[in-house]
Coordinates of C-alpha atoms in Angstrom, one line a residue:
M17 CA -56.5 187.3 46.1
V18 CA -57.9 186.8 49.5
C19 CA -61.2 187.7 48.1
S20 CA -61.1 185.0 45.3
K21 CA -60.1 182.3 48.1
T22 CA -63.1 183.4 50.0
I23 CA -65.4 183.2 47.0
V24 CA -64.1 179.9 46.2
R25 CA -64.5 178.6 49.9
F26 CA -68.2 180.0 49.6
W27 CA -69.1 178.3 46.5
Q28 CA -67.5 174.8 47.8
R29 CA -69.9 175.2 50.8
I30 CA -72.7 175.7 48.8
V31 CA -72.0 172.7 46.6
M32 CA -71.6 170.6 50.0
L33 CA -74.9 171.6 51.1
L34 CA -76.5 171.0 47.8
A35 CA -75.1 167.7 47.6
A36 CA -76.2 166.7 51.3
A37 CA -79.7 168.1 50.7
L38 CA -79.9 165.8 47.4
I39 CA -78.6 162.6 49.4
C40 CA -81.2 163.3 52.2
T41 CA -84.0 163.9 49.6
S42 CA -83.5 160.5 48.3
C43 CA -82.8 158.6 51.5
S44 CA -85.7 156.1 52.7
T45 CA -87.2 157.0 55.9
I46 CA -89.5 154.1 56.7
G47 CA -88.5 151.2 59.1
S48 CA -86.7 147.9 57.9
V49 CA -87.8 144.1 58.2
S50 CA -85.7 142.5 60.7
Y51 CA -85.2 139.1 58.3
N52 CA -84.8 139.0 54.5
P53 CA -87.0 136.3 53.3
W54 CA -86.0 136.4 49.6
Q55 CA -83.0 134.3 48.4
V56 CA -81.4 135.7 45.2
I57 CA -81.2 133.0 42.4
S58 CA -78.8 133.5 39.5
L59 CA -80.2 132.8 36.0
P60 CA -77.5 132.7 33.1
T61 CA -79.6 135.4 31.1
S62 CA -79.9 139.2 30.5
A63 CA -83.5 138.7 29.5
N64 CA -86.3 140.5 31.0
L65 CA -88.3 137.9 33.0
Q66 CA -92.1 138.6 32.7
D67 CA -94.2 135.5 34.5
I68 CA -93.7 132.3 36.4
A69 CA -95.8 129.3 36.9
F70 CA -96.0 125.9 38.5
T71 CA -97.8 122.9 37.2
G72 CA -100.8 121.7 38.9
N73 CA -99.7 118.1 39.6
D74 CA -96.3 119.2 41.1
D75 CA -95.4 122.3 42.9
R76 CA -91.8 121.5 42.4
H77 CA -91.9 121.6 38.7
G78 CA -92.4 125.3 37.1
W79 CA -91.6 127.6 34.5
V80 CA -90.4 130.9 34.1
V81 CA -90.8 133.1 30.9
G82 CA -89.4 136.3 29.6
S83 CA -88.1 138.3 26.6
E84 CA -86.0 137.0 23.6
A85 CA -88.3 133.7 23.9
T86 CA -86.8 133.2 27.2
L87 CA -88.1 129.7 28.9
F88 CA -86.6 128.2 32.0
E89 CA -87.6 125.0 33.8
T90 CA -87.3 124.0 37.6
T91 CA -87.9 120.6 39.1
D92 CA -87.0 121.5 42.6
G93 CA -89.3 124.2 43.4
G94 CA -87.3 127.1 42.1
T95 CA -83.8 126.8 43.5
N96 CA -82.1 125.6 40.3
W97 CA -83.2 126.2 36.7
K98 CA -82.3 124.9 33.2
Q99 CA -83.0 127.1 30.0
I100 CA -85.1 125.5 27.5
A101 CA -84.7 126.3 23.7
L102 CA -87.9 126.0 21.7
D103 CA -87.8 125.7 17.8
I104 CA -90.2 128.8 16.9
D105 CA -90.3 131.1 14.1
E106 CA -89.5 134.3 16.0
P107 CA -86.5 133.5 18.2
R108 CA -86.7 137.0 19.4
S109 CA -90.4 136.8 20.9
R110 CA -91.3 138.1 24.0
F111 CA -92.8 135.4 26.3
A112 CA -95.1 137.5 28.4
S113 CA -97.3 135.2 30.2
V114 CA -97.2 131.3 31.4
S115 CA -100.2 129.4 33.2
F116 CA -100.9 125.8 34.1
S117 CA -103.8 123.8 35.2
G118 CA -103.0 120.3 36.2
S119 CA -100.4 119.0 33.4
E120 CA -101.8 121.4 30.8
G121 CA -100.1 124.5 30.3
W122 CA -99.9 127.6 28.1
I123 CA -97.5 130.5 27.1
V124 CA -98.4 133.2 25.1
G125 CA -96.3 136.6 23.8
Q126 CA -95.6 138.8 21.2
P127 CA -95.6 138.9 18.2
S128 CA -98.9 136.5 18.4
V129 CA -97.3 133.7 20.2
L130 CA -99.3 130.9 21.6
L131 CA -97.7 127.8 23.0
H132 CA -99.8 124.7 24.5
T133 CA -98.7 121.7 26.4
N134 CA -100.5 118.4 27.8
D135 CA -97.6 116.7 29.5
E136 CA -96.4 119.4 31.9
G137 CA -93.6 121.0 29.3
K138 CA -92.1 117.9 27.9
S139 CA -93.2 119.2 24.5
W140 CA -95.0 122.5 23.7
T141 CA -97.1 122.9 20.5
R142 CA -97.5 126.1 18.5
I143 CA -101.1 127.0 17.9
A144 CA -101.8 129.4 14.8
L145 CA -104.0 132.6 15.7
S146 CA -106.1 134.6 13.5
S147 CA -104.6 137.4 11.8
Q148 CA -107.8 139.3 12.9
L149 CA -107.0 139.1 16.7
P150 CA -107.0 142.5 17.9
G151 CA -103.7 143.2 19.4
S152 CA -101.3 140.9 20.5
P153 CA -101.2 138.1 23.3
S154 CA -100.7 139.6 26.6
T155 CA -101.9 137.4 29.4
I156 CA -102.9 133.5 29.6
A157 CA -104.9 131.9 32.5
A158 CA -105.5 128.2 32.6
I159 CA -108.9 127.6 34.1
G160 CA -109.6 124.0 33.7
P161 CA -109.0 120.8 31.1
N162 CA -108.9 122.6 27.6
T163 CA -109.9 125.9 29.0
A164 CA -108.2 129.2 29.2
D165 CA -108.6 132.7 29.1
M166 CA -106.4 134.9 27.0
T167 CA -106.1 138.8 26.8
T168 CA -104.4 141.0 24.3
D169 CA -102.6 144.3 24.8
V170 CA -105.8 146.1 23.6
G171 CA -107.9 144.8 26.1
A172 CA -109.6 142.0 24.2
I173 CA -110.5 138.8 26.2
Y174 CA -111.0 135.5 24.5
R175 CA -111.9 131.9 25.9
T176 CA -111.2 128.5 24.7
S177 CA -112.9 125.0 25.6
D178 CA -111.3 123.0 23.2
G179 CA -107.5 123.3 23.9
G180 CA -107.0 126.2 21.6
K181 CA -108.6 125.2 18.7
N182 CA -111.4 127.7 18.8
W183 CA -111.4 131.3 20.7
K184 CA -114.5 132.9 21.5
A185 CA -114.6 136.7 22.4
I186 CA -116.2 137.3 26.0
V187 CA -115.8 141.1 25.7
Q188 CA -117.4 142.9 22.7
D189 CA -115.2 145.6 22.3
S190 CA -111.5 146.4 23.4
F191 CA -110.8 149.7 24.9
G192 CA -107.4 150.7 23.6
V193 CA -103.7 150.0 24.5
V194 CA -103.3 148.7 28.0
R195 CA -100.3 149.0 30.2
N196 CA -101.2 145.9 32.1
I197 CA -104.1 143.7 32.8
N198 CA -104.8 141.5 35.9
R199 CA -107.3 138.6 36.7
S200 CA -108.7 138.2 40.0
E201 CA -109.4 134.3 41.1
D202 CA -113.1 134.6 40.3
G203 CA -112.7 135.8 36.9
Q204 CA -112.9 139.6 36.9
Y205 CA -110.3 141.7 35.1
V206 CA -108.7 145.3 35.6
A207 CA -106.6 147.0 33.2
V208 CA -104.8 150.3 33.1
S209 CA -104.6 152.2 30.0
S210 CA -101.2 152.8 28.3
K211 CA -101.0 156.3 29.5
G212 CA -102.1 155.7 33.0
N213 CA -104.9 158.1 32.9
F214 CA -107.9 155.7 33.3
Y215 CA -108.7 152.3 34.0
S216 CA -111.3 149.7 33.3
V217 CA -113.1 146.8 35.2
W218 CA -114.8 143.8 33.5
K219 CA -116.9 141.1 35.5
P220 CA -118.0 137.8 34.2
G221 CA -121.2 138.0 32.4
Q222 CA -120.7 141.6 31.1
Q223 CA -120.6 142.4 27.7
A224 CA -118.2 145.3 27.8
W225 CA -115.6 146.9 30.0
E226 CA -116.5 149.6 32.5
P227 CA -114.2 152.5 32.2
H228 CA -113.1 154.6 35.2
N229 CA -111.3 157.8 35.6
R230 CA -108.1 157.8 37.7
N231 CA -109.0 159.6 41.0
S232 CA -105.8 162.1 41.1
S233 CA -103.4 163.7 38.9
R234 CA -101.0 160.8 39.1
R235 CA -100.8 158.5 36.4
L236 CA -101.5 154.9 37.2
Q237 CA -98.7 152.2 37.1
N238 CA -100.5 149.1 37.9
M239 CA -103.8 147.8 39.4
G240 CA -105.0 144.5 40.8
F241 CA -107.4 142.7 43.4
T242 CA -107.1 142.3 47.2
K243 CA -107.6 139.3 49.2
D244 CA -111.2 140.4 50.0
G245 CA -112.1 141.2 46.4
R246 CA -111.2 144.9 46.5
L247 CA -109.1 146.8 44.2
W248 CA -105.5 148.0 44.7
M249 CA -103.9 151.0 42.8
L250 CA -100.1 151.7 42.4
A251 CA -99.6 155.2 41.1
R252 CA -96.6 157.4 40.0
G253 CA -94.6 158.7 42.9
G254 CA -94.9 155.7 45.1
Q255 CA -98.6 156.3 45.8
I256 CA -100.6 153.2 47.0
Q257 CA -104.6 153.5 47.3
F258 CA -107.3 150.9 48.0
S259 CA -110.9 150.8 46.8
D260 CA -114.0 151.3 49.3
P261 CA -115.7 147.9 49.8
E262 CA -118.9 149.9 50.1
S263 CA -118.6 152.0 46.8
A264 CA -118.0 151.3 43.2
E265 CA -116.4 154.3 42.6
G266 CA -115.0 155.0 46.0
W267 CA -111.5 154.8 47.0
G268 CA -109.5 155.2 50.5
K269 CA -107.3 158.0 51.2
P270 CA -103.9 157.7 49.1
F271 CA -100.7 157.2 51.0
F272 CA -97.1 157.1 50.4
P273 CA -95.3 154.3 52.4
D274 CA -91.9 156.0 51.6
R275 CA -92.3 159.9 50.6
K276 CA -88.7 160.6 50.1
A277 CA -88.1 157.5 47.7
S278 CA -87.4 158.4 44.3
W279 CA -88.4 154.9 42.7
G280 CA -91.9 154.1 41.4
L281 CA -94.0 151.0 42.5
L282 CA -94.6 148.4 40.0
D283 CA -96.5 145.5 41.4
M284 CA -98.1 144.2 44.6
A285 CA -99.3 140.7 45.9
Y286 CA -100.5 139.2 49.0
R287 CA -98.7 136.4 50.8
T288 CA -101.6 136.0 53.4
D289 CA -104.7 138.0 54.3
N290 CA -102.6 140.6 56.1
E291 CA -99.0 140.2 54.7
V292 CA -98.7 142.4 51.6
W293 CA -95.5 142.8 49.2
V294 CA -94.9 145.7 46.8
A295 CA -92.3 145.5 44.2
G296 CA -90.7 148.6 42.5
G297 CA -87.5 149.9 40.3
G298 CA -84.0 149.8 41.5
G299 CA -84.3 146.6 43.7
N300 CA -86.9 147.9 46.2
L301 CA -89.3 145.8 47.9
L302 CA -91.6 146.9 50.6
C303 CA -93.6 145.0 53.2
S304 CA -96.8 145.4 55.3
L305 CA -97.8 143.2 58.0
D306 CA -101.1 144.7 58.9
G307 CA -102.7 144.6 55.3
G308 CA -101.3 147.8 54.0
K309 CA -101.8 150.3 57.3
T310 CA -97.7 150.5 57.9
W311 CA -95.0 149.4 55.9
L312 CA -91.5 148.0 55.9
K313 CA -88.7 147.9 53.5
D314 CA -86.4 144.9 52.7
R315 CA -83.0 146.7 52.6
E316 CA -81.2 143.5 52.1
V317 CA -81.9 143.3 48.3
E318 CA -81.5 147.0 47.5
D319 CA -78.1 145.9 46.0
V320 CA -79.8 143.8 43.4
P321 CA -79.2 145.9 40.1
A322 CA -82.6 145.4 38.5
N323 CA -86.2 146.7 38.6
F324 CA -88.6 144.2 40.1
Y325 CA -91.4 144.1 37.7
R326 CA -93.7 141.2 39.4
I327 CA -94.3 139.5 42.7
V328 CA -96.2 135.8 42.6
F329 CA -97.2 133.8 45.3
M330 CA -98.6 130.4 44.8
G331 CA -99.2 130.1 48.6
P332 CA -98.0 131.4 52.1
D333 CA -94.8 129.5 51.6
R334 CA -94.2 129.7 48.0
G335 CA -93.4 132.9 46.1
F336 CA -91.2 134.7 43.8
V337 CA -90.2 138.2 42.6
I338 CA -89.2 138.5 39.0
G339 CA -87.6 141.3 37.3
A340 CA -85.0 142.8 34.5
S341 CA -81.8 141.2 33.4
G342 CA -82.8 137.7 34.7
T343 CA -83.4 138.8 38.0
L344 CA -85.3 136.0 40.2
L345 CA -85.8 136.1 44.0
K346 CA -87.4 132.9 45.9
Y347 CA -89.4 133.4 49.2
Q348 CA -88.1 131.2 51.9
G349 CA -89.4 132.5 55.3
S350 CA -91.5 135.3 56.9
A351 CA -90.5 138.9 57.4
Q352 CA -90.7 140.7 60.8
A353 CA -90.4 144.4 61.9
A354 CA -87.1 145.2 63.0

């Protein structure tokens, strides 16, 4: 009997030690920001939000899009939002991207959805797309009057200069299904393959994508452009890398802002030349105030029960984080180290 009790106590201690070890390995080890600059905005939807944009004529007038043909409009800079119902044939369409130049705006999504407005969204017109279009529309970028770039989920890039009536391919060949695709301010594109095992870059004037192998065994999550024109890379396990400005194939040493974190990093955005934000799964936001050298965590948003998919800054004082289940955070001030 005594022996049995001893064995039970022994295994209880083992279980407690294992539980403590598990908790410790999942704890974050980096410092915290002293001020949370993000306000949680409540939207009456369970849809996954995908993109956000404001009109070029009024920085208080904006739109956010998402799954289930979700479309919200704000006229006060993003504090209050009104859901807009559009009469489209596919009510469960996934609106993936929205962009404005002046009063002209565009929305694209799947399956093969293209919407256009010339009056800041007072009315939206459905534009038919060719059945020969490779893949489904993935992103849209309004460039100027009647001009926009559209990409598809297989890496095709098309441009219109007549308000969407005609589209011309500016890349000769697509390169396969993409996980994500991002555009720089000067018109370059970077795309990550669906399996995260390679990426490709396209620059204006080139006929085709330039493929590049990943530089580690970790699968790529997302890529984009820094303020000074370099590439940033997010890989599985919370890894971040920046490209070498002196070498097309060169990359800086990979680093992990929070080595003990189990969640993934999904997107990166620059608020200023030196302040960088990274969004991740499980309500995680990281901030660097020195261009990515050191990192802090915003722990006041950890309780938001959603993955943060995207960060968008329209300027130093205007930014948003969007995510799953109607999650929307609005930037409202500068972060500082604790």
